[in-house]
Amino acid sequence: MHGSTTIPTCFVGCDVGKAEVVVFDSRTGRTTKIPNTGAALARFAASLDPDALVICEATGGYEAVLLDALVTAGRHVHRADARKVKAFIRSLGILGKSDAIDACALARYGTECHDRLARWQPRDRQRDRLHLLVSTRRDLVRERVACRNRLQAPGMAPIEPRLCRILAALDAEIAGLDTDIETLINACEPLRQTVCVLRSIAGIGPATAAQLAALMPELGTLGRRQAAALAGLAPHPRQSGSNDAYRRTRGGRPEIKQALFMAALAAAQHNPTLRDFYQRLKSNGKKPIVALIAVMRQIIVSANARIRDAQLS
């Protein structure tokens, strides 16, 4: 995604649902409904002013048809973070909730923040497929952990055979996904190069490398502070008056932070440079979790720099 120096002539908020898209046009002040189908959205995109800016939210993939239609028609669109939009709506004092209210709020969000909003760019289809495989694997791993915990709980003997069969099925599906992920990465040269660079960093194994390649495709194009912030590893101050509390890492993509946790644990034990860095922070009075997060930040910053250098060479 990238920004735009063009000043939009109007702002269009789109609240996307499974069956239809509720549209608010700031120029006319009208709210309309459009079926969430390729043909209807293609006509809608073609009818927009070339300098219009469309704002929609990420809605579990239901916005994909709208994004494709707008990009194909050459229109500018921003896919907003739902948390930021909700905070914006609360700041306006709006308590009601409806599709029309949300569409209007999205248009107003674009009006006030358009100079800071990145324009949507379609992702590579292979990377999209990798994202789907990695996300599915992550969900199944969570289910497997929950099932194992349930199996170890007291009184589970009556359902133990069923839980064991579920665990066996989950193990088989996760193994199958691992094979599919490896096959996809080996068949796509850009992905293979990215994963090779990530694997060269101590602590990052094949699963973590695949997750980073899928969940953070911007690696190699960011500054060090941007990379840390996108990974949810940027410390934010908590200071008021004479009170200066520990800084907390907030925002970003939590799934990246989760993927880096085990990598940081391994690096803090087996990578000489990061192990010394981790121990030095602890000896200076930092809590172990704070020192570990600093290691995670070092890993993602290093990954970003190495991928950037590999792309330039």
Short mmCIF file of C-alpha atoms in Angstrom, two decimals:
data_model
loop_
_atom_site.label_atom_id
_atom_site.label_comp_id
_atom_site.label_asym_id
_atom_site.label_seq_id
_atom_site.Cartn_x
_atom_site.Cartn_y
_atom_site.Cartn_z
CA MET A 1 0.00 0.00 0.00
CA HIS A 2 1.08 3.53 -0.63
CA GLY A 3 -0.15 7.06 -0.07
CA SER A 4 -1.33 9.56 -2.68
CA THR A 5 -0.60 13.23 -3.20
CA THR A 6 -3.87 13.73 -5.11
CA ILE A 7 -6.51 15.59 -3.11
CA PRO A 8 -9.79 13.64 -3.41
CA THR A 9 -12.80 15.49 -4.76
CA CYS A 10 -15.27 13.45 -2.72
CA PHE A 11 -15.28 10.71 -0.12
CA VAL A 12 -17.34 7.54 -0.32
CA GLY A 13 -17.92 5.37 2.74
CA CYS A 14 -18.78 1.72 2.11
CA ASP A 15 -20.10 -0.50 4.89
CA VAL A 16 -19.60 -4.00 3.49
CA GLY A 17 -21.87 -6.90 4.35
CA LYS A 18 -22.14 -10.42 3.03
CA ALA A 19 -25.07 -9.66 0.72
CA GLU A 20 -24.86 -5.91 0.09
CA VAL A 21 -22.74 -2.80 0.44
CA VAL A 22 -24.20 0.34 2.00
CA VAL A 23 -22.68 3.41 0.32
CA PHE A 24 -22.60 7.02 1.49
CA ASP A 25 -21.39 9.74 -0.92
CA SER A 26 -20.13 12.90 0.77
CA ARG A 27 -20.82 14.99 -2.33
CA THR A 28 -24.52 14.16 -2.63
CA GLY A 29 -25.18 13.21 1.01
CA ARG A 30 -27.13 10.18 -0.24
CA THR A 31 -27.03 6.65 1.08
CA THR A 32 -27.60 3.74 -1.31
CA LYS A 33 -27.38 -0.04 -1.22
CA ILE A 34 -25.54 -2.14 -3.80
CA PRO A 35 -25.50 -5.95 -4.07
CA ASN A 36 -22.13 -7.39 -3.09
CA THR A 37 -21.56 -8.93 -6.51
CA GLY A 38 -18.83 -8.38 -9.08
CA ALA A 39 -21.11 -6.96 -11.79
CA ALA A 40 -22.93 -4.50 -9.50
CA LEU A 41 -19.74 -3.28 -7.86
CA ALA A 42 -17.99 -2.92 -11.23
CA ARG A 43 -20.78 -0.57 -12.37
CA PHE A 44 -20.52 1.32 -9.08
CA ALA A 45 -16.74 1.72 -9.42
CA ALA A 46 -17.05 2.95 -13.01
CA SER A 47 -19.61 5.58 -11.95
CA LEU A 48 -17.28 7.18 -9.40
CA ASP A 49 -15.29 10.33 -10.04
CA PRO A 50 -11.65 9.39 -10.84
CA ASP A 51 -10.46 11.51 -7.91
CA ALA A 52 -12.90 10.05 -5.39
CA LEU A 53 -11.56 8.20 -2.35
CA VAL A 54 -13.48 5.15 -1.19
CA ILE A 55 -13.13 3.98 2.41
CA CYS A 56 -14.21 0.55 3.57
CA GLU A 57 -13.39 -1.70 6.52
CA ALA A 58 -11.84 -5.14 6.57
CA THR A 59 -14.83 -7.46 7.06
CA GLY A 60 -13.48 -10.98 6.98
CA GLY A 61 -12.91 -11.04 3.22
CA TYR A 62 -16.36 -9.83 2.14
CA GLU A 63 -14.71 -6.58 1.02
CA ALA A 64 -12.53 -8.39 -1.55
CA VAL A 65 -14.99 -8.03 -4.44
CA LEU A 66 -15.35 -4.31 -3.77
CA LEU A 67 -11.58 -3.82 -3.61
CA ASP A 68 -11.04 -5.74 -6.85
CA ALA A 69 -13.72 -3.71 -8.66
CA LEU A 70 -12.30 -0.37 -7.50
CA VAL A 71 -8.68 -1.25 -8.34
CA THR A 72 -9.70 -2.57 -11.76
CA ALA A 73 -11.55 0.71 -12.44
CA GLY A 74 -8.51 2.71 -11.32
CA ARG A 75 -10.22 4.26 -8.31
CA HIS A 76 -8.51 5.12 -5.03
CA VAL A 77 -9.57 3.05 -2.02
CA HIS A 78 -8.41 2.70 1.58
CA ARG A 79 -9.17 -0.41 3.62
CA ALA A 80 -9.46 0.97 7.14
CA ASP A 81 -8.57 -0.66 10.43
CA ALA A 82 -11.88 -1.34 12.16
CA ARG A 83 -10.46 -0.39 15.57
CA LYS A 84 -9.39 3.03 14.34
CA VAL A 85 -12.75 3.66 12.71
CA LYS A 86 -14.64 2.66 15.86
CA ALA A 87 -12.46 4.99 17.94
CA PHE A 88 -13.12 7.76 15.42
CA ILE A 89 -16.89 7.18 15.63
CA ARG A 90 -16.76 7.30 19.44
CA SER A 91 -14.83 10.58 19.27
CA LEU A 92 -17.77 12.07 17.34
CA GLY A 93 -20.14 11.17 20.17
CA ILE A 94 -22.15 8.81 17.96
CA LEU A 95 -23.83 6.11 20.04
CA GLY A 96 -26.09 4.56 17.42
CA LYS A 97 -25.08 1.62 15.23
CA SER A 98 -26.41 0.88 11.78
CA ASP A 99 -24.98 0.21 8.34
CA ALA A 100 -25.96 3.69 7.17
CA ILE A 101 -24.34 5.34 10.21
CA ASP A 102 -21.15 3.35 9.65
CA ALA A 103 -21.02 4.24 5.95
CA CYS A 104 -21.42 7.93 6.75
CA ALA A 105 -18.75 7.72 9.46
CA LEU A 106 -16.34 6.03 7.04
CA ALA A 107 -16.80 8.87 4.56
CA ARG A 108 -16.18 11.41 7.31
CA TYR A 109 -13.12 9.46 8.45
CA GLY A 110 -11.75 9.77 4.92
CA THR A 111 -12.57 13.48 4.80
CA GLU A 112 -10.59 14.24 7.95
CA CYS A 113 -7.72 11.75 7.59
CA HIS A 114 -7.27 11.28 3.81
CA ASP A 115 -3.73 12.71 3.72
CA ARG A 116 -2.58 9.96 6.11
CA LEU A 117 -4.48 7.03 4.62
CA ALA A 118 -2.58 4.49 2.52
CA ARG A 119 -4.20 3.53 -0.77
CA TRP A 120 -4.98 -0.14 -1.21
CA GLN A 121 -2.87 -2.14 -3.65
CA PRO A 122 -3.73 -5.73 -4.59
CA ARG A 123 -1.43 -8.34 -3.12
CA ASP A 124 0.33 -11.06 -5.03
CA ARG A 125 -1.95 -14.09 -5.46
CA GLN A 126 0.72 -16.53 -4.29
CA ARG A 127 1.25 -14.51 -1.12
CA ASP A 128 -2.52 -14.40 -0.59
CA ARG A 129 -2.62 -18.18 -0.85
CA LEU A 130 0.25 -18.46 1.61
CA HIS A 131 -1.62 -16.15 3.99
CA LEU A 132 -4.67 -18.43 3.78
CA LEU A 133 -2.62 -21.56 4.46
CA VAL A 134 -0.71 -19.99 7.35
CA SER A 135 -3.88 -18.56 8.94
CA THR A 136 -5.65 -21.91 8.69
CA ARG A 137 -2.67 -23.69 10.21
CA ARG A 138 -2.59 -21.19 13.10
CA ASP A 139 -6.28 -21.81 13.82
CA LEU A 140 -5.82 -25.58 13.80
CA VAL A 141 -2.82 -25.35 16.12
CA ARG A 142 -4.97 -23.39 18.58
CA GLU A 143 -7.64 -26.07 18.38
CA ARG A 144 -5.02 -28.75 18.99
CA VAL A 145 -3.72 -26.96 22.08
CA ALA A 146 -7.27 -26.58 23.43
CA CYS A 147 -7.98 -30.26 22.76
CA ARG A 148 -4.79 -31.39 24.50
CA ASN A 149 -5.57 -29.23 27.51
CA ARG A 150 -9.06 -30.69 27.67
CA LEU A 151 -7.66 -34.22 27.44
CA GLN A 152 -5.41 -33.58 30.47
CA ALA A 153 -8.24 -32.22 32.61
CA PRO A 154 -9.77 -34.44 35.34
CA GLY A 155 -12.76 -36.56 34.46
CA MET A 156 -12.12 -36.80 30.72
CA ALA A 157 -11.98 -40.61 30.59
CA PRO A 158 -15.49 -41.01 29.04
CA ILE A 159 -14.58 -38.83 26.05
CA GLU A 160 -10.87 -39.63 25.82
CA PRO A 161 -11.25 -41.84 22.68
CA ARG A 162 -13.12 -39.05 20.87
CA LEU A 163 -10.54 -36.44 21.85
CA CYS A 164 -7.73 -38.71 20.70
CA ARG A 165 -9.41 -39.13 17.31
CA ILE A 166 -9.84 -35.34 17.03
CA LEU A 167 -6.18 -34.83 17.93
CA ALA A 168 -5.09 -37.37 15.34
CA ALA A 169 -7.17 -35.61 12.69
CA LEU A 170 -5.75 -32.21 13.66
CA ASP A 171 -2.19 -33.58 13.56
CA ALA A 172 -2.81 -34.96 10.06
CA GLU A 173 -4.31 -31.71 8.77
CA ILE A 174 -1.53 -29.58 10.24
CA ALA A 175 1.08 -31.86 8.66
CA GLY A 176 -0.75 -31.57 5.34
CA LEU A 177 -0.79 -27.79 5.61
CA ASP A 178 2.95 -27.80 6.38
CA THR A 179 3.51 -29.74 3.16
CA ASP A 180 1.30 -27.36 1.16
CA ILE A 181 3.11 -24.33 2.61
CA GLU A 182 6.53 -25.77 1.79
CA THR A 183 5.43 -26.67 -1.75
CA LEU A 184 4.03 -23.19 -2.37
CA ILE A 185 7.16 -21.45 -1.07
CA ASN A 186 9.48 -23.64 -3.16
CA ALA A 187 7.39 -22.99 -6.29
CA CYS A 188 7.45 -19.18 -5.90
CA GLU A 189 10.94 -17.67 -6.22
CA PRO A 190 10.22 -14.35 -4.38
CA LEU A 191 8.68 -16.24 -1.46
CA ARG A 192 11.51 -18.76 -1.44
CA GLN A 193 14.11 -15.97 -1.29
CA THR A 194 12.25 -14.18 1.51
CA VAL A 195 11.96 -17.37 3.56
CA CYS A 196 15.65 -18.17 3.01
CA VAL A 197 16.63 -14.74 4.32
CA LEU A 198 14.34 -15.15 7.34
CA ARG A 199 15.69 -18.63 8.07
CA SER A 200 19.21 -17.15 8.18
CA ILE A 201 18.25 -15.30 11.38
CA ALA A 202 18.89 -17.33 14.51
CA GLY A 203 15.68 -18.41 16.22
CA ILE A 204 13.47 -18.30 13.11
CA GLY A 205 12.44 -21.75 11.97
CA PRO A 206 10.42 -22.81 8.93
CA ALA A 207 7.00 -22.22 10.54
CA THR A 208 7.90 -18.74 11.83
CA ALA A 209 9.52 -17.79 8.51
CA ALA A 210 6.38 -18.80 6.61
CA GLN A 211 4.20 -16.83 9.02
CA LEU A 212 6.32 -13.68 8.66
CA ALA A 213 6.38 -13.98 4.87
CA ALA A 214 2.59 -14.32 4.81
CA LEU A 215 1.54 -11.93 7.56
CA MET A 216 4.07 -9.13 6.95
CA PRO A 217 4.63 -8.81 3.18
CA GLU A 218 5.87 -5.24 3.74
CA LEU A 219 9.17 -6.55 5.12
CA GLY A 220 12.03 -5.03 3.17
CA THR A 221 10.16 -1.84 2.29
CA LEU A 222 9.89 -0.27 5.76
CA GLY A 223 12.05 1.77 8.05
CA ARG A 224 13.18 0.17 11.31
CA ARG A 225 10.59 2.05 13.40
CA GLN A 226 7.82 1.25 10.92
CA ALA A 227 8.73 -2.45 11.00
CA ALA A 228 8.65 -2.52 14.80
CA ALA A 229 5.32 -0.67 14.91
CA LEU A 230 3.69 -2.94 12.30
CA ALA A 231 4.78 -5.99 14.27
CA GLY A 232 3.24 -4.53 17.44
CA LEU A 233 6.66 -4.17 19.07
CA ALA A 234 7.01 -0.38 19.27
CA PRO A 235 7.09 0.86 22.90
CA HIS A 236 4.63 3.64 23.69
CA PRO A 237 5.25 6.05 26.61
CA ARG A 238 3.03 6.04 29.72
CA GLN A 239 4.03 9.27 31.42
CA SER A 240 1.89 11.67 33.42
CA GLY A 241 3.30 14.31 35.72
CA SER A 242 6.11 12.79 37.75
CA ASN A 243 4.92 9.24 37.04
CA ASP A 244 6.87 7.57 34.23
CA ALA A 245 5.69 3.95 33.99
CA TYR A 246 7.02 1.14 31.83
CA ARG A 247 6.39 1.70 28.16
CA ARG A 248 3.99 -0.77 26.60
CA THR A 249 3.92 -2.26 23.14
CA ARG A 250 0.52 -1.77 21.56
CA GLY A 251 -1.11 -1.86 18.15
CA GLY A 252 0.31 -3.53 15.08
CA ARG A 253 -0.53 -7.07 14.02
CA PRO A 254 -0.78 -9.29 17.10
CA GLU A 255 -0.30 -12.51 15.12
CA ILE A 256 3.20 -11.36 14.14
CA LYS A 257 4.05 -10.67 17.76
CA GLN A 258 2.85 -14.16 18.68
CA ALA A 259 4.92 -15.74 15.91
CA LEU A 260 8.07 -13.97 17.09
CA PHE A 261 7.72 -14.97 20.74
CA MET A 262 9.16 -18.48 20.41
CA ALA A 263 11.80 -17.23 17.98
CA ALA A 264 12.93 -14.67 20.57
CA LEU A 265 13.07 -17.33 23.31
CA ALA A 266 15.34 -19.48 21.14
CA ALA A 267 17.50 -16.52 20.09
CA ALA A 268 17.89 -15.32 23.68
CA GLN A 269 19.40 -18.72 24.54
CA HIS A 270 21.36 -19.73 21.45
CA ASN A 271 22.28 -16.59 19.48
CA PRO A 272 25.47 -15.13 21.06
CA THR A 273 24.69 -11.53 20.08
CA LEU A 274 21.05 -11.56 21.14
CA ARG A 275 21.81 -13.65 24.22
CA ASP A 276 24.30 -11.00 25.39
CA PHE A 277 21.79 -8.28 24.52
CA TYR A 278 19.06 -10.05 26.51
CA GLN A 279 21.29 -10.64 29.54
CA ARG A 280 22.56 -7.06 29.47
CA LEU A 281 19.03 -5.68 29.57
CA LYS A 282 18.15 -7.93 32.52
CA SER A 283 21.30 -6.94 34.39
CA ASN A 284 20.33 -3.29 33.88
CA GLY A 285 17.08 -3.93 35.74
CA LYS A 286 14.70 -4.70 32.89
CA LYS A 287 12.01 -7.29 33.51
CA PRO A 288 12.57 -10.57 31.60
CA ILE A 289 9.46 -10.02 29.45
CA VAL A 290 10.60 -6.49 28.60
CA ALA A 291 14.03 -7.79 27.61
CA LEU A 292 12.41 -10.54 25.53
CA ILE A 293 10.23 -8.04 23.67
CA ALA A 294 13.38 -6.04 22.93
CA VAL A 295 14.86 -9.21 21.41
CA MET A 296 11.72 -9.66 19.31
CA ARG A 297 12.08 -6.08 18.10
CA GLN A 298 15.72 -6.70 17.16
CA ILE A 299 14.70 -9.79 15.18
CA ILE A 300 12.02 -8.04 13.12
CA VAL A 301 14.24 -5.01 12.47
CA SER A 302 17.06 -7.33 11.37
CA ALA A 303 14.66 -9.30 9.15
CA ASN A 304 13.45 -6.11 7.50
CA ALA A 305 17.00 -4.91 6.83
CA ARG A 306 18.20 -8.27 5.48
CA ILE A 307 15.24 -8.64 3.11
CA ARG A 308 15.75 -5.06 1.88
CA ASP A 309 19.44 -5.72 1.25
CA ALA A 310 18.64 -9.00 -0.55
CA GLN A 311 16.17 -7.19 -2.83
CA LEU A 312 18.76 -4.53 -3.69
CA SER A 313 21.54 -7.01 -4.47
#
